PDB file of C-alpha atoms in Angstrom:
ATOM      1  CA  UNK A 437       0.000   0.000   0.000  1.00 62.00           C
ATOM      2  CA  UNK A 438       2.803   2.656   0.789  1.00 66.00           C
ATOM      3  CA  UNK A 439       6.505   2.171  -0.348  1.00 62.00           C
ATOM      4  CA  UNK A 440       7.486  -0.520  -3.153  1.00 62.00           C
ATOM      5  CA  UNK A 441       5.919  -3.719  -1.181  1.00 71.00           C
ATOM      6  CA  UNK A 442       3.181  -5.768   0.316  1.00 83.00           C
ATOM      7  CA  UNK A 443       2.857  -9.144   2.108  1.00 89.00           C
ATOM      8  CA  UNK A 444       1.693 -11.645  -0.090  1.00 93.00           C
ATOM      9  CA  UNK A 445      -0.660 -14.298   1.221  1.00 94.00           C
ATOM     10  CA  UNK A 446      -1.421 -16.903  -1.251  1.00 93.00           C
ATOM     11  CA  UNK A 447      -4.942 -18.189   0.490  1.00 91.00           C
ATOM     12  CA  UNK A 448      -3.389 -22.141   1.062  1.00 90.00           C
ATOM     13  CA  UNK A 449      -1.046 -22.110   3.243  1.00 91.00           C
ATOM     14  CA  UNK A 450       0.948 -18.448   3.841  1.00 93.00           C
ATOM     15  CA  UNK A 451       0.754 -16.909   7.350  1.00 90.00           C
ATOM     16  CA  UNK A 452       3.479 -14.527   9.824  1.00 88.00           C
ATOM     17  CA  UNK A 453       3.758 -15.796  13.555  1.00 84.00           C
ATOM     18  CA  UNK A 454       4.251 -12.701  15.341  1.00 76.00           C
ATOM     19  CA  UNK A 455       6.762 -13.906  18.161  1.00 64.00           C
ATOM     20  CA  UNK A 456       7.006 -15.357  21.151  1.00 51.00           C
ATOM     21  CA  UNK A 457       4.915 -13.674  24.169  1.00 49.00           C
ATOM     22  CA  UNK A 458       7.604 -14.011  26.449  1.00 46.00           C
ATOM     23  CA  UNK A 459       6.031 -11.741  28.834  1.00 44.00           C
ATOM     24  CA  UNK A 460       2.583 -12.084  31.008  1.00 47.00           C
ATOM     25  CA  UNK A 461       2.244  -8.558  32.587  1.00 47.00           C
ATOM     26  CA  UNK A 462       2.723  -5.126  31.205  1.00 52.00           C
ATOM     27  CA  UNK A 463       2.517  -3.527  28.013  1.00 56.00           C
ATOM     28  CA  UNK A 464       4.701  -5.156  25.721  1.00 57.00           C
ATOM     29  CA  UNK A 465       2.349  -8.784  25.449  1.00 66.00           C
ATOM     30  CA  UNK A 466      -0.636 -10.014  23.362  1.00 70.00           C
ATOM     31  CA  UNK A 467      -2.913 -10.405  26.699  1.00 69.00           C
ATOM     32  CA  UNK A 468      -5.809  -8.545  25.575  1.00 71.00           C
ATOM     33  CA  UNK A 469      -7.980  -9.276  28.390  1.00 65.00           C
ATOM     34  CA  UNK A 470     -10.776  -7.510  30.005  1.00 62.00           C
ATOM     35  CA  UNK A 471      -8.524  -5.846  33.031  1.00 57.00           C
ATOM     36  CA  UNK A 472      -6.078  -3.753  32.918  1.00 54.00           C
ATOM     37  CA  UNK A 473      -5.359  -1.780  29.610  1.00 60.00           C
ATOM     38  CA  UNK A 474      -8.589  -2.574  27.883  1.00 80.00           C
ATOM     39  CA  UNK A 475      -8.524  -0.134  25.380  1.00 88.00           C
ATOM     40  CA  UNK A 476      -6.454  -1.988  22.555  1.00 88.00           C
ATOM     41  CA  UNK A 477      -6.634  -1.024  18.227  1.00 92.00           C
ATOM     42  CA  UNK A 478      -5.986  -3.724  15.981  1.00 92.00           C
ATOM     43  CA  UNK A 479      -5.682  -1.854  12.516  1.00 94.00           C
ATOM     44  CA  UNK A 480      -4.094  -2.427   8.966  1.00 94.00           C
ATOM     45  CA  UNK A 481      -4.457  -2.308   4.967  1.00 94.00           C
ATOM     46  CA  UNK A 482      -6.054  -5.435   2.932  1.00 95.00           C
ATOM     47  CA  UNK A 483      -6.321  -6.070  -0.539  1.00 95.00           C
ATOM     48  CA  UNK A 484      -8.387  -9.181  -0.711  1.00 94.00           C
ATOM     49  CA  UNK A 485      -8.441 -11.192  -3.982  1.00 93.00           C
ATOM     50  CA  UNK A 486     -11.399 -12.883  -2.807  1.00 85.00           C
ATOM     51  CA  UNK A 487     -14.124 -12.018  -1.042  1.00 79.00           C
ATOM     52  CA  UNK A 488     -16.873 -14.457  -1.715  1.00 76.00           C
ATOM     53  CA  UNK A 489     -18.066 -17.153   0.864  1.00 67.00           C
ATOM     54  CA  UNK A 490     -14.563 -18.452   2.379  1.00 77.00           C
ATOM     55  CA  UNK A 491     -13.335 -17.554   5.806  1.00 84.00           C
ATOM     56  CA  UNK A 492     -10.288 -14.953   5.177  1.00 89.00           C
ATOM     57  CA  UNK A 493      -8.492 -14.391   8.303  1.00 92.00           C
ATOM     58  CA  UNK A 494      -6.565 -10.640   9.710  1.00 94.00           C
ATOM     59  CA  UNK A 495      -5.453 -11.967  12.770  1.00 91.00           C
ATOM     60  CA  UNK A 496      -6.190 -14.937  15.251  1.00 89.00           C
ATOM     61  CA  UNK A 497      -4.786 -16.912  17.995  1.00 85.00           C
ATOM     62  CA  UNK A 498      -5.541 -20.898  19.140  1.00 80.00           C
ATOM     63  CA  UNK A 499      -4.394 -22.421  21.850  1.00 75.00           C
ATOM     64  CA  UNK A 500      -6.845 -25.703  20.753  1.00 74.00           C
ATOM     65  CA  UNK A 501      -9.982 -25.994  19.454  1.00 73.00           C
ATOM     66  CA  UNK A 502     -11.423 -25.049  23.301  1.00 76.00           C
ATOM     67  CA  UNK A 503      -9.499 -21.772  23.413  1.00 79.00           C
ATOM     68  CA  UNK A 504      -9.309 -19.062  20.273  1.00 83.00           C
ATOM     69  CA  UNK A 505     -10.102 -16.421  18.466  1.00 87.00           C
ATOM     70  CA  UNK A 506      -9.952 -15.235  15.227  1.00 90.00           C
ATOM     71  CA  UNK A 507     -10.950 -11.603  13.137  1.00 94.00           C
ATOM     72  CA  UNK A 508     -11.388 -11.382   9.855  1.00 93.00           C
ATOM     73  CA  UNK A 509     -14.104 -11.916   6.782  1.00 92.00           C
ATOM     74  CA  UNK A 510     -16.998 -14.205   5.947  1.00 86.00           C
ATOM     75  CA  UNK A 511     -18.174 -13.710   2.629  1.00 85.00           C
ATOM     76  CA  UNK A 512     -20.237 -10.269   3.298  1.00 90.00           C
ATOM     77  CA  UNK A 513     -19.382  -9.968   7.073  1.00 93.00           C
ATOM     78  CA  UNK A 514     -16.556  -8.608   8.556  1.00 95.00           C
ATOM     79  CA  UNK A 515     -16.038 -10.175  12.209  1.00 94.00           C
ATOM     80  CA  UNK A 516     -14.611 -11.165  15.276  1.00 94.00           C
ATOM     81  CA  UNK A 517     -15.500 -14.772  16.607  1.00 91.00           C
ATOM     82  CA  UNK A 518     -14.226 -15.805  20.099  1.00 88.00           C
ATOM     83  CA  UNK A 519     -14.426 -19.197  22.278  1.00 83.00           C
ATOM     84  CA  UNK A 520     -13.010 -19.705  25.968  1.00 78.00           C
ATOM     85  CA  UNK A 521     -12.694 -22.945  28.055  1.00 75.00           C
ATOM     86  CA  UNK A 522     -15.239 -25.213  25.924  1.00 74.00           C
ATOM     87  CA  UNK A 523     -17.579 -22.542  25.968  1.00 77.00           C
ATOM     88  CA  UNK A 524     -19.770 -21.555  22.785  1.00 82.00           C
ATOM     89  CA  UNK A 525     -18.222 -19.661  19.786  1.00 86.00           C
ATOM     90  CA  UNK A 526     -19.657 -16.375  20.626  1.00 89.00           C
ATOM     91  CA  UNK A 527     -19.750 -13.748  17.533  1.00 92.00           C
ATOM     92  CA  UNK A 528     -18.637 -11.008  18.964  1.00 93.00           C
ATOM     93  CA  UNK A 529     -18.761  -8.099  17.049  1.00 95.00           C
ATOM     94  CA  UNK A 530     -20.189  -8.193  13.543  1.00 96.00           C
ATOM     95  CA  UNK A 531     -21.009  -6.300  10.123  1.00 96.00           C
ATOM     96  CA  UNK A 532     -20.928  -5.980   6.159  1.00 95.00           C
ATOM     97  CA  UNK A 533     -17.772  -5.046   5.361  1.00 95.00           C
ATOM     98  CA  UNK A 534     -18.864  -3.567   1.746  1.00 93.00           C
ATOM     99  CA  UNK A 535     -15.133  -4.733   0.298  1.00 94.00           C
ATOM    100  CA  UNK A 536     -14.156  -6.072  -3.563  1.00 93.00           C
ATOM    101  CA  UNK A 537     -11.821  -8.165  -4.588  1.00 93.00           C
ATOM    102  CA  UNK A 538      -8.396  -6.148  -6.083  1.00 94.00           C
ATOM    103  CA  UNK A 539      -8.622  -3.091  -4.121  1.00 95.00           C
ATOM    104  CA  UNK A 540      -6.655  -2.004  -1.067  1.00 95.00           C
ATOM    105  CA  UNK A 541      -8.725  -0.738   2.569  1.00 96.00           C
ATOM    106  CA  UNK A 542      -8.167  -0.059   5.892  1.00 97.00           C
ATOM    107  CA  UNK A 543      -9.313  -2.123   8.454  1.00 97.00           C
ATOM    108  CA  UNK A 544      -9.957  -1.550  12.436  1.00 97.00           C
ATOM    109  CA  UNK A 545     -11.057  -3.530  15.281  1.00 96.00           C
ATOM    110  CA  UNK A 546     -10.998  -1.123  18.111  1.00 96.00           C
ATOM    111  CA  UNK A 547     -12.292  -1.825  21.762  1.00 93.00           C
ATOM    112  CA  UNK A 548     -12.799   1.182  23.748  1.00 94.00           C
ATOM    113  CA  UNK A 549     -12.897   2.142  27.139  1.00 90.00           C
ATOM    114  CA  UNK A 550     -14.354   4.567  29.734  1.00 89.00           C
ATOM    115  CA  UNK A 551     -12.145   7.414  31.654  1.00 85.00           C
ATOM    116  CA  UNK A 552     -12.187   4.702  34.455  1.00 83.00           C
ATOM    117  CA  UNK A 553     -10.552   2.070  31.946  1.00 82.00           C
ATOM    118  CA  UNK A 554     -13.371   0.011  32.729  1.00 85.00           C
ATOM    119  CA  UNK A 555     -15.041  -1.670  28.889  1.00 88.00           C
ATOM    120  CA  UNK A 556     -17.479   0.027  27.035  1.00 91.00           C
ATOM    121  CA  UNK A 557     -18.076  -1.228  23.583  1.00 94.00           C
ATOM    122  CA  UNK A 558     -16.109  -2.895  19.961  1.00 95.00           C
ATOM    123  CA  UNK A 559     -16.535  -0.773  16.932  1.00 98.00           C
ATOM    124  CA  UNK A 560     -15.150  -2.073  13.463  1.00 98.00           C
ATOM    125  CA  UNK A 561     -14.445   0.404  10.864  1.00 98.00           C
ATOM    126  CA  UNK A 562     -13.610   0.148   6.896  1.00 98.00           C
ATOM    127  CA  UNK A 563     -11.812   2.817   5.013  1.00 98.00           C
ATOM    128  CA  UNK A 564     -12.345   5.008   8.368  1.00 97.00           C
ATOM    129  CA  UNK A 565     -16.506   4.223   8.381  1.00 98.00           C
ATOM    130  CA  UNK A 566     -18.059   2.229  10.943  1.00 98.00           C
ATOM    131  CA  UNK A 567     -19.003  -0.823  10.007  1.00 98.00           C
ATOM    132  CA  UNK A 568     -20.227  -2.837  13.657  1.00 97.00           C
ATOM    133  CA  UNK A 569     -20.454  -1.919  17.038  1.00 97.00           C
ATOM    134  CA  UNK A 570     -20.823  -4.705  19.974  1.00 96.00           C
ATOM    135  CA  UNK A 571     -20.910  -4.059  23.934  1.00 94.00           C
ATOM    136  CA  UNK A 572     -20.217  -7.802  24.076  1.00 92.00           C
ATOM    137  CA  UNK A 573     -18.016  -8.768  26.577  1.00 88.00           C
ATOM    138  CA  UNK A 574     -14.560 -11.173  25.706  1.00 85.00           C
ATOM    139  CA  UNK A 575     -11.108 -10.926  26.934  1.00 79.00           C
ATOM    140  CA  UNK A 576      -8.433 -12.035  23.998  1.00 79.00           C
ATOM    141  CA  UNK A 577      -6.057 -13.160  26.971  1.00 69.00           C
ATOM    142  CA  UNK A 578      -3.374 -15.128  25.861  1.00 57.00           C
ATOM    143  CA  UNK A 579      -4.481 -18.924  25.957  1.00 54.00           C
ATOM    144  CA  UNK A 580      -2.654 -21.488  27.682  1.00 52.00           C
ATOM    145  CA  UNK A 581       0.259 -22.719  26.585  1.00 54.00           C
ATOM    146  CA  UNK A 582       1.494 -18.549  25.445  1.00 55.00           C
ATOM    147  CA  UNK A 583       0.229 -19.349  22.000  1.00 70.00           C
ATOM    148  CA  UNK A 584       1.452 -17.275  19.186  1.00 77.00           C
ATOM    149  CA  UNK A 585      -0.579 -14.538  17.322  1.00 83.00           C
ATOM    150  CA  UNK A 586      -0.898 -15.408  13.742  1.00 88.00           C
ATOM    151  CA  UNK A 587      -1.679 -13.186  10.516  1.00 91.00           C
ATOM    152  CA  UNK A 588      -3.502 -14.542   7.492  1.00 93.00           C
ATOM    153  CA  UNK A 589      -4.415 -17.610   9.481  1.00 91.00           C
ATOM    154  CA  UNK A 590      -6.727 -18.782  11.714  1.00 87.00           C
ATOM    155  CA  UNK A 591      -6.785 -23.034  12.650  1.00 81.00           C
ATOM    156  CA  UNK A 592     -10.829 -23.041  13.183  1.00 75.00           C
ATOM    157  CA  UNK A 593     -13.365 -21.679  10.694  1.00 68.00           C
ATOM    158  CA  UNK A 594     -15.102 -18.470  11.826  1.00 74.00           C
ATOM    159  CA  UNK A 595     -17.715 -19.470  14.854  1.00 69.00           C
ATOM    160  CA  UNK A 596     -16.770 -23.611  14.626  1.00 69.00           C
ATOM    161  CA  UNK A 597     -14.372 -26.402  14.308  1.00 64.00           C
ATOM    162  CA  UNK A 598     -13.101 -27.610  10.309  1.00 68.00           C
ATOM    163  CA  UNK A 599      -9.900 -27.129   8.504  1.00 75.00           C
ATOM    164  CA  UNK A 600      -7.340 -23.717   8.787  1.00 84.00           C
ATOM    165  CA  UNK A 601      -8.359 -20.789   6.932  1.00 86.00           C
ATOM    166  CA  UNK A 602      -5.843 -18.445   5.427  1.00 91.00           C
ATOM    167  CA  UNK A 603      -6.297 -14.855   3.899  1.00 94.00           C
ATOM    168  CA  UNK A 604      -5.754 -14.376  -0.197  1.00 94.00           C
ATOM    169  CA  UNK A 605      -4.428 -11.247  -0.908  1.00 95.00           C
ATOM    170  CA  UNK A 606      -2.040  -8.731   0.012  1.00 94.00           C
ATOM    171  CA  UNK A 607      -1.409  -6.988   3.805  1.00 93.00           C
ATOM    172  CA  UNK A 608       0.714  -3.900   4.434  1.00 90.00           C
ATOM    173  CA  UNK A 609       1.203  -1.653   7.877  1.00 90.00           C
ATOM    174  CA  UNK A 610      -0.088  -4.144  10.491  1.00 89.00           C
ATOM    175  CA  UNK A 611      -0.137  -2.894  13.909  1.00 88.00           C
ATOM    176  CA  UNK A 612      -1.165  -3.855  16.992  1.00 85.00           C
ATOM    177  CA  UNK A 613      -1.454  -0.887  19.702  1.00 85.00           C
ATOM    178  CA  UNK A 614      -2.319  -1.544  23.699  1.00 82.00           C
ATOM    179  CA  UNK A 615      -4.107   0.917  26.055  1.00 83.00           C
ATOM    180  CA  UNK A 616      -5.438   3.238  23.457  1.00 86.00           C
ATOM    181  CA  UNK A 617      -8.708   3.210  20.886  1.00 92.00           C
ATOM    182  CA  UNK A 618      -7.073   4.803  18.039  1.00 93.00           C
ATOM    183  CA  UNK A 619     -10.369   6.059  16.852  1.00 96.00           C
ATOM    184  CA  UNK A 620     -13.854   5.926  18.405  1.00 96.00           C
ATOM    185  CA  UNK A 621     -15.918   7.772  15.373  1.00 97.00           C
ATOM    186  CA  UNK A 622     -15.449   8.035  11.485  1.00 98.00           C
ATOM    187  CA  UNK A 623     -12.019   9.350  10.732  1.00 97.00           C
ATOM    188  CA  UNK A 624      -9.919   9.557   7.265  1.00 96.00           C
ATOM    189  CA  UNK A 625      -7.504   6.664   6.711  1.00 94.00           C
ATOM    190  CA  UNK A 626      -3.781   7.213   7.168  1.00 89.00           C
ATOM    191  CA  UNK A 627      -1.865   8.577   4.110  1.00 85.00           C
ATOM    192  CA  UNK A 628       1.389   7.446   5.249  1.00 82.00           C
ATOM    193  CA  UNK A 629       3.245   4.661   7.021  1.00 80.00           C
ATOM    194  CA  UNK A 630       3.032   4.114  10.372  1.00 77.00           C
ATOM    195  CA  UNK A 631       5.345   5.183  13.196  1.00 70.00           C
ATOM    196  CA  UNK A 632       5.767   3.533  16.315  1.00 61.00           C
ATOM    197  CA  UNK A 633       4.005   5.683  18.906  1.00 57.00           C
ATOM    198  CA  UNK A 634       1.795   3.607  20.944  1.00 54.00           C
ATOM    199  CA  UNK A 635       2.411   0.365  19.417  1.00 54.00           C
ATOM    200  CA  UNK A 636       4.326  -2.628  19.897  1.00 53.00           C
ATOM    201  CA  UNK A 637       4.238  -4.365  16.871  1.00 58.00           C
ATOM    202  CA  UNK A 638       4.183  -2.824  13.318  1.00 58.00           C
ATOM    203  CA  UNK A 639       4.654  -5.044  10.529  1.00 53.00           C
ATOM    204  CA  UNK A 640       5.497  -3.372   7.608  1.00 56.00           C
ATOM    205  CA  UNK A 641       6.167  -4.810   3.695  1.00 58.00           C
ATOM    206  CA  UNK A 642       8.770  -2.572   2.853  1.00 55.00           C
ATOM    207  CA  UNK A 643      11.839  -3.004   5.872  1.00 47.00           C
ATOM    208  CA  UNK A 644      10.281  -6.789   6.820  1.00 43.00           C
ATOM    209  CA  UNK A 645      10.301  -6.084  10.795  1.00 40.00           C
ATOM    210  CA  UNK A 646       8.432  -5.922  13.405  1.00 36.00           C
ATOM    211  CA  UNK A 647       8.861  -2.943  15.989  1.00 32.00           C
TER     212      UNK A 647
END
């Protein structure tokens, strides 16, 4: 999307591991639970080269098939599907996502919080316009066994058991950013590559690194 590059996911069986969570407490982990810093932004650009009826995933993260989570698309819907302890896949937050195949957008999952930290509500947004809003309640702590995060790949389909799922297309400027909703109404998309301020992990085509 910006610079010369973009990550390439062929749709069978392409897919980043974002490293090892090799810490439990503070800012610099993939515990997205519901204490602590709940505010968290999960935001980056997509060109799909398929959008029709097959499970494409952003960003997900299995400990087995009792434990995970995934975000991404469903044919039409653009979601986030979470399961904890054996419970039932719960859909957390869901919308039409309006997208075709062979064009880039920006995508955010966003959960926001109240001046008290406490949790107040998901919003998902494409190309900066709300798509689905939830006040479902689900903590994306990190399952047993300090799973990694993966991109472009989730192990469950969206909402039940079956074979891995893997995003078609092309990603760019991935980022994951803890303790702050980077939006919480309709904005205009970034016009330039990200920066590291309040984020631990960017993932970006062009240098090939995480920050």
């Amino acid at each position: 999307m910006f610079g010369s590059s973009g990550i390439y996911f062929d749709g069978t069986d392409d897919y980043l591991a974002v490293g090892e969570v090799v810490a439990t407490t503070g800012d610099k982990n993939f515990n997205f639970e519901t204490a602590g810093e709940v505010a968290f932004t999960f935001d980056l650009w997509v060109r799909p080269d398929i959008t029709d009826d097959v499970d494409q995933a952003f960003v997900s993260r299995f400990a087995d098939a009792n434990t995970n989570w995934v975000w991404g698309t469903n044919a039409t819907k653009i979601s986030l599907w979470w399961r904890k302890s054996g419970g039932s896949y719960v859909n957390v937050v869901e919308g039409s996502h309006g997208m075709t195949a062979g064009n880039w957008y920006h995508v955010a999952l966003v959960r926001e919080s109240d001046a008290y930290g406490a949790f107040t509500k998901w919003v998902i947004y494409v190309n900066g316009v709300e798509k689905a809003t939830s006040t479902t309640v689900a903590d994306l702590n990190a399952p047993s066994g300090g799973t990694q995060p993966l991109i472009g790949k989730t192990s469950v389909e969206f909402g039940g058991g079956g074979s891995p799922a893997y995003f078609d297309g092309y990603m760019d400027e991935i980022r994951f950013s803890k303790g702050i909703a980077r939006w919480t109404s309709d904005f205009p998309v970034p016009k330039s590559q990200y920066a590291s301020s309040n984020a631990f992990s960017i993932y970006d085509a062009n240098d090939g690194d995480g920050t």
